[in-house]
PDB file of C-alpha atoms in Angstrom:
ATOM      1  CA  UNK A   1      76.543 -65.319 -54.106  1.00 45.00           C
ATOM      2  CA  UNK A   2      72.891 -65.949 -52.570  1.00 48.00           C
ATOM      3  CA  UNK A   3      70.094 -64.251 -54.387  1.00 49.00           C
ATOM      4  CA  UNK A   4      68.165 -61.241 -52.202  1.00 47.00           C
ATOM      5  CA  UNK A   5      64.709 -61.426 -53.647  1.00 53.00           C
ATOM      6  CA  UNK A   6      63.007 -62.944 -50.757  1.00 50.00           C
ATOM      7  CA  UNK A   7      64.399 -60.144 -48.446  1.00 45.00           C
ATOM      8  CA  UNK A   8      63.164 -57.123 -50.649  1.00 43.00           C
ATOM      9  CA  UNK A   9      59.646 -58.750 -50.970  1.00 47.00           C
ATOM     10  CA  UNK A  10      59.183 -58.751 -47.064  1.00 42.00           C
ATOM     11  CA  UNK A  11      60.338 -55.087 -47.036  1.00 42.00           C
ATOM     12  CA  UNK A  12      57.783 -54.196 -49.663  1.00 47.00           C
ATOM     13  CA  UNK A  13      54.816 -56.072 -47.973  1.00 44.00           C
ATOM     14  CA  UNK A  14      55.789 -54.259 -44.700  1.00 43.00           C
ATOM     15  CA  UNK A  15      55.737 -50.710 -46.237  1.00 40.00           C
ATOM     16  CA  UNK A  16      52.334 -51.303 -47.848  1.00 47.00           C
ATOM     17  CA  UNK A  17      50.971 -52.395 -44.402  1.00 45.00           C
ATOM     18  CA  UNK A  18      52.073 -49.065 -43.071  1.00 43.00           C
ATOM     19  CA  UNK A  19      50.593 -46.911 -45.486  1.00 42.00           C
ATOM     20  CA  UNK A  20      47.174 -48.882 -45.606  1.00 45.00           C
ATOM     21  CA  UNK A  21      46.430 -49.932 -41.872  1.00 44.00           C
ATOM     22  CA  UNK A  22      44.694 -47.190 -39.754  1.00 43.00           C
ATOM     23  CA  UNK A  23      47.342 -44.669 -37.767  1.00 40.00           C
ATOM     24  CA  UNK A  24      46.412 -42.405 -34.817  1.00 37.00           C
ATOM     25  CA  UNK A  25      47.212 -39.089 -35.573  1.00 38.00           C
ATOM     26  CA  UNK A  26      47.090 -36.467 -32.356  1.00 37.00           C
ATOM     27  CA  UNK A  27      45.449 -33.115 -33.511  1.00 39.00           C
ATOM     28  CA  UNK A  28      45.964 -29.990 -31.194  1.00 39.00           C
ATOM     29  CA  UNK A  29      42.818 -27.575 -31.868  1.00 42.00           C
ATOM     30  CA  UNK A  30      42.804 -24.266 -30.092  1.00 45.00           C
ATOM     31  CA  UNK A  31      39.699 -23.064 -27.936  1.00 44.00           C
ATOM     32  CA  UNK A  32      37.757 -20.098 -29.309  1.00 49.00           C
ATOM     33  CA  UNK A  33      38.732 -16.963 -27.785  1.00 45.00           C
ATOM     34  CA  UNK A  34      36.070 -14.464 -27.062  1.00 48.00           C
ATOM     35  CA  UNK A  35      36.573 -11.405 -29.419  1.00 47.00           C
ATOM     36  CA  UNK A  36      35.487  -8.798 -26.686  1.00 59.00           C
ATOM     37  CA  UNK A  37      34.389  -8.524 -23.043  1.00 67.00           C
ATOM     38  CA  UNK A  38      30.871  -7.553 -22.733  1.00 83.00           C
ATOM     39  CA  UNK A  39      29.963  -4.054 -22.465  1.00 88.00           C
ATOM     40  CA  UNK A  40      27.364  -2.363 -20.478  1.00 90.00           C
ATOM     41  CA  UNK A  41      26.860   0.892 -18.199  1.00 91.00           C
ATOM     42  CA  UNK A  42      26.727   0.302 -14.643  1.00 93.00           C
ATOM     43  CA  UNK A  43      24.777   3.394 -12.540  1.00 94.00           C
ATOM     44  CA  UNK A  44      25.897   3.520  -8.889  1.00 95.00           C
ATOM     45  CA  UNK A  45      24.436   6.027  -6.472  1.00 96.00           C
ATOM     46  CA  UNK A  46      26.147   7.112  -3.031  1.00 97.00           C
ATOM     47  CA  UNK A  47      24.965   9.676  -0.574  1.00 97.00           C
ATOM     48  CA  UNK A  48      27.515  11.178   1.972  1.00 97.00           C
ATOM     49  CA  UNK A  49      27.097  14.202   4.608  1.00 96.00           C
ATOM     50  CA  UNK A  50      29.655  16.617   5.331  1.00 95.00           C
ATOM     51  CA  UNK A  51      29.974  15.306   9.019  1.00 93.00           C
ATOM     52  CA  UNK A  52      29.003  12.373  10.845  1.00 92.00           C
ATOM     53  CA  UNK A  53      27.693  14.386  14.068  1.00 91.00           C
ATOM     54  CA  UNK A  54      25.716  17.944  14.235  1.00 92.00           C
ATOM     55  CA  UNK A  55      24.593  20.410  16.958  1.00 89.00           C
ATOM     56  CA  UNK A  56      20.883  20.912  17.044  1.00 87.00           C
ATOM     57  CA  UNK A  57      19.934  23.320  14.248  1.00 86.00           C
ATOM     58  CA  UNK A  58      22.893  23.081  12.327  1.00 90.00           C
ATOM     59  CA  UNK A  59      22.704  22.733   8.613  1.00 93.00           C
ATOM     60  CA  UNK A  60      23.468  19.343   7.153  1.00 96.00           C
ATOM     61  CA  UNK A  61      25.212  19.328   3.782  1.00 97.00           C
ATOM     62  CA  UNK A  62      24.262  16.445   1.715  1.00 97.00           C
ATOM     63  CA  UNK A  63      25.766  15.105  -1.396  1.00 97.00           C
ATOM     64  CA  UNK A  64      24.132  12.586  -3.679  1.00 97.00           C
ATOM     65  CA  UNK A  65      26.682  11.246  -6.311  1.00 96.00           C
ATOM     66  CA  UNK A  66      25.493   9.357  -9.256  1.00 96.00           C
ATOM     67  CA  UNK A  67      28.382   7.559 -11.534  1.00 95.00           C
ATOM     68  CA  UNK A  68      28.827   5.144 -14.154  1.00 94.00           C
ATOM     69  CA  UNK A  69      31.247   2.434 -13.093  1.00 93.00           C
ATOM     70  CA  UNK A  70      30.676   0.502 -16.110  1.00 91.00           C
ATOM     71  CA  UNK A  71      32.506   0.424 -19.458  1.00 93.00           C
ATOM     72  CA  UNK A  72      29.716   1.828 -21.737  1.00 94.00           C
ATOM     73  CA  UNK A  73      27.781   5.099 -21.954  1.00 94.00           C
ATOM     74  CA  UNK A  74      24.732   5.493 -19.677  1.00 94.00           C
ATOM     75  CA  UNK A  75      21.890   7.388 -20.936  1.00 93.00           C
ATOM     76  CA  UNK A  76      19.713   8.483 -17.860  1.00 95.00           C
ATOM     77  CA  UNK A  77      16.323   9.824 -18.494  1.00 95.00           C
ATOM     78  CA  UNK A  78      13.813  11.774 -16.096  1.00 94.00           C
ATOM     79  CA  UNK A  79      10.336  13.162 -16.549  1.00 93.00           C
ATOM     80  CA  UNK A  80      10.758  16.411 -14.461  1.00 91.00           C
ATOM     81  CA  UNK A  81      13.143  19.181 -13.799  1.00 90.00           C
ATOM     82  CA  UNK A  82      14.288  17.534 -10.411  1.00 92.00           C
ATOM     83  CA  UNK A  83      16.726  14.717 -10.953  1.00 93.00           C
ATOM     84  CA  UNK A  84      17.671  13.908  -7.462  1.00 95.00           C
ATOM     85  CA  UNK A  85      16.203  14.113  -3.872  1.00 96.00           C
ATOM     86  CA  UNK A  86      16.248  13.171  -0.577  1.00 97.00           C
ATOM     87  CA  UNK A  87      14.323  12.343   2.641  1.00 97.00           C
ATOM     88  CA  UNK A  88      15.096  11.942   6.277  1.00 98.00           C
ATOM     89  CA  UNK A  89      14.077   8.959   8.180  1.00 97.00           C
ATOM     90  CA  UNK A  90      14.277   8.042  11.969  1.00 95.00           C
ATOM     91  CA  UNK A  91      16.044   4.795  12.611  1.00 91.00           C
ATOM     92  CA  UNK A  92      12.630   2.919  12.716  1.00 92.00           C
ATOM     93  CA  UNK A  93      12.182   4.050   9.102  1.00 93.00           C
ATOM     94  CA  UNK A  94       9.477   6.811   9.906  1.00 95.00           C
ATOM     95  CA  UNK A  95       9.596   9.911   7.763  1.00 96.00           C
ATOM     96  CA  UNK A  96      10.916  12.915   9.360  1.00 96.00           C
ATOM     97  CA  UNK A  97      11.408  15.178   6.297  1.00 97.00           C
ATOM     98  CA  UNK A  98      10.610  14.829   2.676  1.00 96.00           C
ATOM     99  CA  UNK A  99      12.418  17.325   0.324  1.00 95.00           C
ATOM    100  CA  UNK A 100      10.179  16.629  -2.657  1.00 91.00           C
ATOM    101  CA  UNK A 101       7.210  18.009  -0.455  1.00 88.00           C
ATOM    102  CA  UNK A 102       8.923  21.374  -0.330  1.00 88.00           C
ATOM    103  CA  UNK A 103       9.937  22.012  -3.966  1.00 89.00           C
ATOM    104  CA  UNK A 104       8.205  22.334  -7.223  1.00 89.00           C
ATOM    105  CA  UNK A 105       9.559  19.754 -10.102  1.00 89.00           C
ATOM    106  CA  UNK A 106       8.011  21.048 -13.539  1.00 88.00           C
ATOM    107  CA  UNK A 107       7.152  18.043 -15.924  1.00 91.00           C
ATOM    108  CA  UNK A 108       9.928  18.221 -18.391  1.00 91.00           C
ATOM    109  CA  UNK A 109      11.830  15.134 -20.253  1.00 93.00           C
ATOM    110  CA  UNK A 110      15.307  15.642 -19.523  1.00 90.00           C
ATOM    111  CA  UNK A 111      18.528  13.543 -20.124  1.00 92.00           C
ATOM    112  CA  UNK A 112      21.858  12.893 -18.371  1.00 93.00           C
ATOM    113  CA  UNK A 113      24.716  11.322 -20.440  1.00 93.00           C
ATOM    114  CA  UNK A 114      27.590   9.666 -18.255  1.00 94.00           C
ATOM    115  CA  UNK A 115      30.294   8.074 -20.021  1.00 95.00           C
ATOM    116  CA  UNK A 116      32.379   5.399 -18.169  1.00 95.00           C
ATOM    117  CA  UNK A 117      33.950   6.933 -15.292  1.00 94.00           C
ATOM    118  CA  UNK A 118      31.860   9.941 -15.262  1.00 95.00           C
ATOM    119  CA  UNK A 119      29.972  11.239 -12.202  1.00 95.00           C
ATOM    120  CA  UNK A 120      27.089  14.135 -11.272  1.00 95.00           C
ATOM    121  CA  UNK A 121      26.986  15.449  -7.645  1.00 96.00           C
ATOM    122  CA  UNK A 122      23.638  16.905  -6.566  1.00 95.00           C
ATOM    123  CA  UNK A 123      23.858  18.924  -3.332  1.00 96.00           C
ATOM    124  CA  UNK A 124      21.424  19.712  -0.752  1.00 96.00           C
ATOM    125  CA  UNK A 125      21.084  21.392   2.891  1.00 95.00           C
ATOM    126  CA  UNK A 126      18.838  20.252   5.660  1.00 96.00           C
ATOM    127  CA  UNK A 127      18.201  22.674   8.318  1.00 93.00           C
ATOM    128  CA  UNK A 128      17.051  19.818  10.807  1.00 93.00           C
ATOM    129  CA  UNK A 129      13.640  21.077  10.630  1.00 92.00           C
ATOM    130  CA  UNK A 130      10.956  18.269  10.151  1.00 93.00           C
ATOM    131  CA  UNK A 131       7.923  18.376   8.095  1.00 92.00           C
ATOM    132  CA  UNK A 132       5.803  19.477  10.978  1.00 88.00           C
ATOM    133  CA  UNK A 133       7.852  22.540  11.119  1.00 88.00           C
ATOM    134  CA  UNK A 134       9.648  21.649  14.438  1.00 87.00           C
ATOM    135  CA  UNK A 135      13.205  20.909  15.166  1.00 89.00           C
ATOM    136  CA  UNK A 136      14.648  17.496  14.915  1.00 91.00           C
ATOM    137  CA  UNK A 137      14.998  15.974  18.132  1.00 90.00           C
ATOM    138  CA  UNK A 138      18.417  15.999  19.594  1.00 88.00           C
ATOM    139  CA  UNK A 139      20.619  12.873  21.048  1.00 88.00           C
ATOM    140  CA  UNK A 140      19.305  10.438  18.106  1.00 92.00           C
ATOM    141  CA  UNK A 141      20.555   9.103  14.786  1.00 94.00           C
ATOM    142  CA  UNK A 142      18.651   9.935  11.395  1.00 96.00           C
ATOM    143  CA  UNK A 143      19.053   8.351   7.990  1.00 97.00           C
ATOM    144  CA  UNK A 144      19.602  10.228   5.025  1.00 98.00           C
ATOM    145  CA  UNK A 145      18.019   8.486   2.008  1.00 97.00           C
ATOM    146  CA  UNK A 146      19.144   9.591  -1.259  1.00 96.00           C
ATOM    147  CA  UNK A 147      17.487   8.690  -4.587  1.00 96.00           C
ATOM    148  CA  UNK A 148      17.797   9.322  -8.356  1.00 95.00           C
ATOM    149  CA  UNK A 149      14.414  10.675  -9.586  1.00 94.00           C
ATOM    150  CA  UNK A 150      14.810   8.656 -13.168  1.00 93.00           C
ATOM    151  CA  UNK A 151      12.479   6.942 -15.369  1.00 92.00           C
ATOM    152  CA  UNK A 152      15.683   5.037 -16.894  1.00 91.00           C
ATOM    153  CA  UNK A 153      17.305   3.354 -15.016  1.00 91.00           C
ATOM    154  CA  UNK A 154      14.127   1.835 -13.395  1.00 87.00           C
ATOM    155  CA  UNK A 155      13.695   1.232 -10.546  1.00 90.00           C
ATOM    156  CA  UNK A 156      15.735   4.375  -9.757  1.00 90.00           C
ATOM    157  CA  UNK A 157      18.804   3.457  -7.640  1.00 93.00           C
ATOM    158  CA  UNK A 158      18.906   4.978  -3.988  1.00 94.00           C
ATOM    159  CA  UNK A 159      21.341   4.754  -1.450  1.00 96.00           C
ATOM    160  CA  UNK A 160      21.656   5.994   2.467  1.00 96.00           C
ATOM    161  CA  UNK A 161      23.785   7.536   5.197  1.00 97.00           C
ATOM    162  CA  UNK A 162      23.306   7.985   8.756  1.00 96.00           C
ATOM    163  CA  UNK A 163      24.003  11.122  10.893  1.00 96.00           C
ATOM    164  CA  UNK A 164      23.848  11.897  14.393  1.00 94.00           C
ATOM    165  CA  UNK A 165      22.182  15.066  16.215  1.00 92.00           C
ATOM    166  CA  UNK A 166      23.827  15.627  19.450  1.00 86.00           C
ATOM    167  CA  UNK A 167      22.659  17.511  22.684  1.00 74.00           C
ATOM    168  CA  UNK A 168      22.353  21.064  22.895  1.00 58.00           C
ATOM    169  CA  UNK A 169      25.517  23.196  23.621  1.00 56.00           C
ATOM    170  CA  UNK A 170      25.854  26.797  22.954  1.00 62.00           C
ATOM    171  CA  UNK A 171      22.993  27.372  20.415  1.00 71.00           C
ATOM    172  CA  UNK A 172      21.906  30.839  19.903  1.00 83.00           C
ATOM    173  CA  UNK A 173      19.028  31.994  22.331  1.00 88.00           C
ATOM    174  CA  UNK A 174      16.834  34.980  21.620  1.00 93.00           C
ATOM    175  CA  UNK A 175      13.792  36.785  23.567  1.00 94.00           C
ATOM    176  CA  UNK A 176      10.914  38.597  21.663  1.00 95.00           C
ATOM    177  CA  UNK A 177       9.173  41.303  23.867  1.00 96.00           C
ATOM    178  CA  UNK A 178       6.179  43.214  22.904  1.00 97.00           C
ATOM    179  CA  UNK A 179       5.181  46.463  24.572  1.00 97.00           C
ATOM    180  CA  UNK A 180       2.361  48.901  24.097  1.00 98.00           C
ATOM    181  CA  UNK A 181       2.433  52.502  25.180  1.00 97.00           C
ATOM    182  CA  UNK A 182      -0.520  52.265  27.108  1.00 96.00           C
ATOM    183  CA  UNK A 183      -2.517  49.274  28.950  1.00 96.00           C
ATOM    184  CA  UNK A 184      -6.223  50.733  28.075  1.00 97.00           C
ATOM    185  CA  UNK A 185      -7.054  52.640  25.117  1.00 97.00           C
ATOM    186  CA  UNK A 186     -10.460  54.797  24.200  1.00 95.00           C
ATOM    187  CA  UNK A 187     -12.400  53.860  20.955  1.00 92.00           C
ATOM    188  CA  UNK A 188     -10.778  55.699  17.937  1.00 91.00           C
ATOM    189  CA  UNK A 189      -7.653  55.973  19.549  1.00 95.00           C
ATOM    190  CA  UNK A 190      -4.301  54.367  18.090  1.00 96.00           C
ATOM    191  CA  UNK A 191      -1.610  52.473  19.758  1.00 97.00           C
ATOM    192  CA  UNK A 192       2.294  52.437  19.603  1.00 98.00           C
ATOM    193  CA  UNK A 193       3.399  48.844  19.703  1.00 97.00           C
ATOM    194  CA  UNK A 194       7.036  48.002  20.091  1.00 97.00           C
ATOM    195  CA  UNK A 195       8.736  44.661  19.123  1.00 97.00           C
ATOM    196  CA  UNK A 196      11.867  44.004  20.881  1.00 97.00           C
ATOM    197  CA  UNK A 197      14.320  41.276  19.749  1.00 96.00           C
ATOM    198  CA  UNK A 198      17.510  40.597  22.447  1.00 95.00           C
ATOM    199  CA  UNK A 199      20.118  38.134  22.279  1.00 93.00           C
ATOM    200  CA  UNK A 200      19.949  36.374  25.702  1.00 89.00           C
ATOM    201  CA  UNK A 201      22.690  33.466  24.509  1.00 85.00           C
ATOM    202  CA  UNK A 202      26.142  33.382  25.557  1.00 79.00           C
ATOM    203  CA  UNK A 203      27.497  33.942  22.004  1.00 84.00           C
ATOM    204  CA  UNK A 204      26.938  36.720  19.057  1.00 88.00           C
ATOM    205  CA  UNK A 205      24.404  35.790  16.711  1.00 91.00           C
ATOM    206  CA  UNK A 206      24.491  36.845  12.889  1.00 90.00           C
ATOM    207  CA  UNK A 207      21.216  36.766  10.998  1.00 91.00           C
ATOM    208  CA  UNK A 208      20.639  37.259   7.359  1.00 90.00           C
ATOM    209  CA  UNK A 209      17.438  38.972   5.964  1.00 88.00           C
ATOM    210  CA  UNK A 210      16.113  39.781   2.409  1.00 84.00           C
ATOM    211  CA  UNK A 211      14.934  43.162   3.837  1.00 83.00           C
ATOM    212  CA  UNK A 212      15.321  45.537   7.077  1.00 85.00           C
ATOM    213  CA  UNK A 213      11.603  44.782   8.347  1.00 86.00           C
ATOM    214  CA  UNK A 214      11.907  41.263   9.507  1.00 90.00           C
ATOM    215  CA  UNK A 215       9.692  41.210  12.638  1.00 92.00           C
ATOM    216  CA  UNK A 216       5.919  41.383  13.120  1.00 92.00           C
ATOM    217  CA  UNK A 217       2.975  41.102  15.727  1.00 95.00           C
ATOM    218  CA  UNK A 218      -0.128  39.190  15.798  1.00 95.00           C
ATOM    219  CA  UNK A 219      -3.178  40.347  18.074  1.00 97.00           C
ATOM    220  CA  UNK A 220      -5.228  37.609  19.656  1.00 96.00           C
ATOM    221  CA  UNK A 221      -8.648  38.217  21.147  1.00 95.00           C
ATOM    222  CA  UNK A 222      -9.926  36.482  24.216  1.00 94.00           C
ATOM    223  CA  UNK A 223     -10.780  33.275  22.343  1.00 92.00           C
ATOM    224  CA  UNK A 224      -7.197  33.281  21.052  1.00 91.00           C
ATOM    225  CA  UNK A 225      -8.144  33.924  17.525  1.00 94.00           C
ATOM    226  CA  UNK A 226      -5.921  36.111  15.306  1.00 94.00           C
ATOM    227  CA  UNK A 227      -7.669  39.452  14.642  1.00 96.00           C
ATOM    228  CA  UNK A 228      -4.606  41.376  13.176  1.00 96.00           C
ATOM    229  CA  UNK A 229      -1.291  40.572  11.589  1.00 94.00           C
ATOM    230  CA  UNK A 230       1.209  43.669  11.020  1.00 93.00           C
ATOM    231  CA  UNK A 231       2.969  42.074   8.327  1.00 88.00           C
ATOM    232  CA  UNK A 232      -0.071  42.311   6.038  1.00 87.00           C
ATOM    233  CA  UNK A 233      -0.161  46.180   6.341  1.00 83.00           C
ATOM    234  CA  UNK A 234       3.645  47.157   6.536  1.00 77.00           C
ATOM    235  CA  UNK A 235       5.465  47.770   3.327  1.00 72.00           C
ATOM    236  CA  UNK A 236       9.232  47.468   3.229  1.00 75.00           C
ATOM    237  CA  UNK A 237      11.841  47.822   0.587  1.00 68.00           C
ATOM    238  CA  UNK A 238      13.566  44.619  -0.556  1.00 73.00           C
ATOM    239  CA  UNK A 239      17.384  45.502   0.803  1.00 76.00           C
ATOM    240  CA  UNK A 240      19.736  42.643   1.934  1.00 80.00           C
ATOM    241  CA  UNK A 241      20.269  43.013   5.594  1.00 84.00           C
ATOM    242  CA  UNK A 242      22.720  41.613   8.062  1.00 88.00           C
ATOM    243  CA  UNK A 243      21.702  41.806  11.895  1.00 91.00           C
ATOM    244  CA  UNK A 244      24.546  41.150  14.151  1.00 93.00           C
ATOM    245  CA  UNK A 245      23.437  40.715  17.858  1.00 94.00           C
ATOM    246  CA  UNK A 246      26.175  40.484  20.665  1.00 92.00           C
ATOM    247  CA  UNK A 247      25.129  38.735  23.886  1.00 90.00           C
ATOM    248  CA  UNK A 248      22.651  41.134  25.914  1.00 92.00           C
ATOM    249  CA  UNK A 249      22.010  43.270  22.797  1.00 94.00           C
ATOM    250  CA  UNK A 250      18.793  44.291  21.316  1.00 95.00           C
ATOM    251  CA  UNK A 251      17.132  45.688  18.328  1.00 94.00           C
ATOM    252  CA  UNK A 252      13.449  47.270  18.285  1.00 95.00           C
ATOM    253  CA  UNK A 253      10.787  48.373  15.717  1.00 94.00           C
ATOM    254  CA  UNK A 254       7.866  50.387  16.596  1.00 95.00           C
ATOM    255  CA  UNK A 255       4.605  50.120  14.831  1.00 95.00           C
ATOM    256  CA  UNK A 256       1.752  52.622  14.758  1.00 96.00           C
ATOM    257  CA  UNK A 257      -1.524  50.731  14.759  1.00 96.00           C
ATOM    258  CA  UNK A 258      -5.088  52.328  14.454  1.00 96.00           C
ATOM    259  CA  UNK A 259      -6.560  49.469  16.739  1.00 96.00           C
ATOM    260  CA  UNK A 260      -8.742  47.907  13.787  1.00 96.00           C
ATOM    261  CA  UNK A 261      -8.587  44.195  12.511  1.00 96.00           C
ATOM    262  CA  UNK A 262      -7.490  43.111   9.405  1.00 94.00           C
ATOM    263  CA  UNK A 263     -10.956  43.274   8.014  1.00 95.00           C
ATOM    264  CA  UNK A 264     -11.029  47.141   8.795  1.00 94.00           C
ATOM    265  CA  UNK A 265     -13.346  46.799  11.839  1.00 95.00           C
ATOM    266  CA  UNK A 266     -12.737  48.390  15.081  1.00 95.00           C
ATOM    267  CA  UNK A 267     -11.649  46.127  18.371  1.00 96.00           C
ATOM    268  CA  UNK A 268     -14.680  45.160  20.369  1.00 94.00           C
ATOM    269  CA  UNK A 269     -15.107  47.379  23.309  1.00 94.00           C
ATOM    270  CA  UNK A 270     -14.517  46.171  26.876  1.00 93.00           C
ATOM    271  CA  UNK A 271     -12.412  43.250  25.342  1.00 94.00           C
ATOM    272  CA  UNK A 272      -8.864  42.269  26.453  1.00 96.00           C
ATOM    273  CA  UNK A 273      -6.348  41.890  23.602  1.00 97.00           C
ATOM    274  CA  UNK A 274      -2.668  40.016  23.496  1.00 97.00           C
ATOM    275  CA  UNK A 275       0.131  41.057  21.300  1.00 97.00           C
ATOM    276  CA  UNK A 276       2.261  38.310  20.371  1.00 96.00           C
ATOM    277  CA  UNK A 277       5.934  39.358  18.713  1.00 94.00           C
ATOM    278  CA  UNK A 278       7.583  36.857  16.180  1.00 90.00           C
ATOM    279  CA  UNK A 279       9.639  36.950  13.033  1.00 91.00           C
ATOM    280  CA  UNK A 280       8.287  37.682   9.864  1.00 88.00           C
ATOM    281  CA  UNK A 281       6.901  34.348   8.225  1.00 78.00           C
ATOM    282  CA  UNK A 282       9.537  34.311   5.786  1.00 78.00           C
ATOM    283  CA  UNK A 283      12.165  34.008   8.457  1.00 82.00           C
ATOM    284  CA  UNK A 284      10.231  31.742  10.866  1.00 78.00           C
ATOM    285  CA  UNK A 285      12.082  28.725   9.352  1.00 76.00           C
ATOM    286  CA  UNK A 286      15.724  29.793   9.849  1.00 81.00           C
ATOM    287  CA  UNK A 287      15.407  31.858  13.012  1.00 88.00           C
ATOM    288  CA  UNK A 288      12.355  31.219  15.145  1.00 88.00           C
ATOM    289  CA  UNK A 289      13.688  28.053  16.434  1.00 86.00           C
ATOM    290  CA  UNK A 290      16.261  30.207  18.390  1.00 89.00           C
ATOM    291  CA  UNK A 291      13.586  32.171  20.463  1.00 91.00           C
ATOM    292  CA  UNK A 292      13.602  30.505  23.761  1.00 88.00           C
ATOM    293  CA  UNK A 293      11.427  33.310  25.613  1.00 90.00           C
ATOM    294  CA  UNK A 294       8.408  35.446  24.394  1.00 93.00           C
ATOM    295  CA  UNK A 295       6.734  37.960  26.423  1.00 94.00           C
ATOM    296  CA  UNK A 296       3.428  39.158  25.262  1.00 96.00           C
ATOM    297  CA  UNK A 297       1.601  42.543  25.935  1.00 97.00           C
ATOM    298  CA  UNK A 298      -1.968  42.686  26.967  1.00 97.00           C
ATOM    299  CA  UNK A 299      -4.315  45.723  26.561  1.00 97.00           C
ATOM    300  CA  UNK A 300      -7.909  46.649  26.795  1.00 96.00           C
ATOM    301  CA  UNK A 301     -10.204  48.738  24.643  1.00 95.00           C
ATOM    302  CA  UNK A 302     -12.531  50.673  27.199  1.00 93.00           C
ATOM    303  CA  UNK A 303     -16.132  50.765  26.865  1.00 83.00           C
ATOM    304  CA  UNK A 304     -17.818  53.888  26.778  1.00 68.00           C
ATOM    305  CA  UNK A 305     -18.809  55.461  30.063  1.00 56.00           C
ATOM    306  CA  UNK A 306     -21.720  57.572  28.971  1.00 51.00           C
TER     307      UNK A 306
END
């Protein structure tokens, strides 16, 4: 039999080469995985009105909603007692009404905490009266701009919505009439002045007052200066009063006046005066805009004839 030594020598050499020569090794390493998603609050403001279109003089109910749409708690900070406000703008951006100019916001540090998904709603009502005291012009669109009055977040978030004021339809219509019991008075006499409020519209009107005395009259001299205001001299109990006037129905109030000015001086002799009826100043905003006709009264204080 032939010897096998050379074969085993070759096998040993091959094994040694495999163990000592470089060998490529494929290693799979997993990419690092983020341990947690970034957490932060996200404060979002939105503005909505109860309708898209309104009749002239109809109240516009506004909701300003602030929500935390993030995944962490939002801490909102404020420097006054007012946390939200709104303004009304024309389509060209000009200011029509600013709510902040009509309320007092006392200085006070306040906070509002919103957890993820929480929301807070602030409600307002605009009576369609402009900053100048006149009704908003019909057949126009208006922008309702809401803002959060926060110091944090800063700048404060804001949002807008748009409404439309349509033309007049069956809005209430009232008439004021002033009457004096005489056209001429002698010095030292008193006058009975009657103020009449009449519903000259087509629908029944319901008015709400904080007292049963809700009308007044002004007296103007020949230069159109107010010399007397009845509301300064007539006291009235504070009692919630509802006044309902059907079409054609009237209410009247008679005042006894000593023909003296607010300063206590007698009226000038030989002069003519004009009596102008209206609502009390406190009720000018909600109801004076419904007055479509005002009939004044005139009288004269006779001069001494000797």
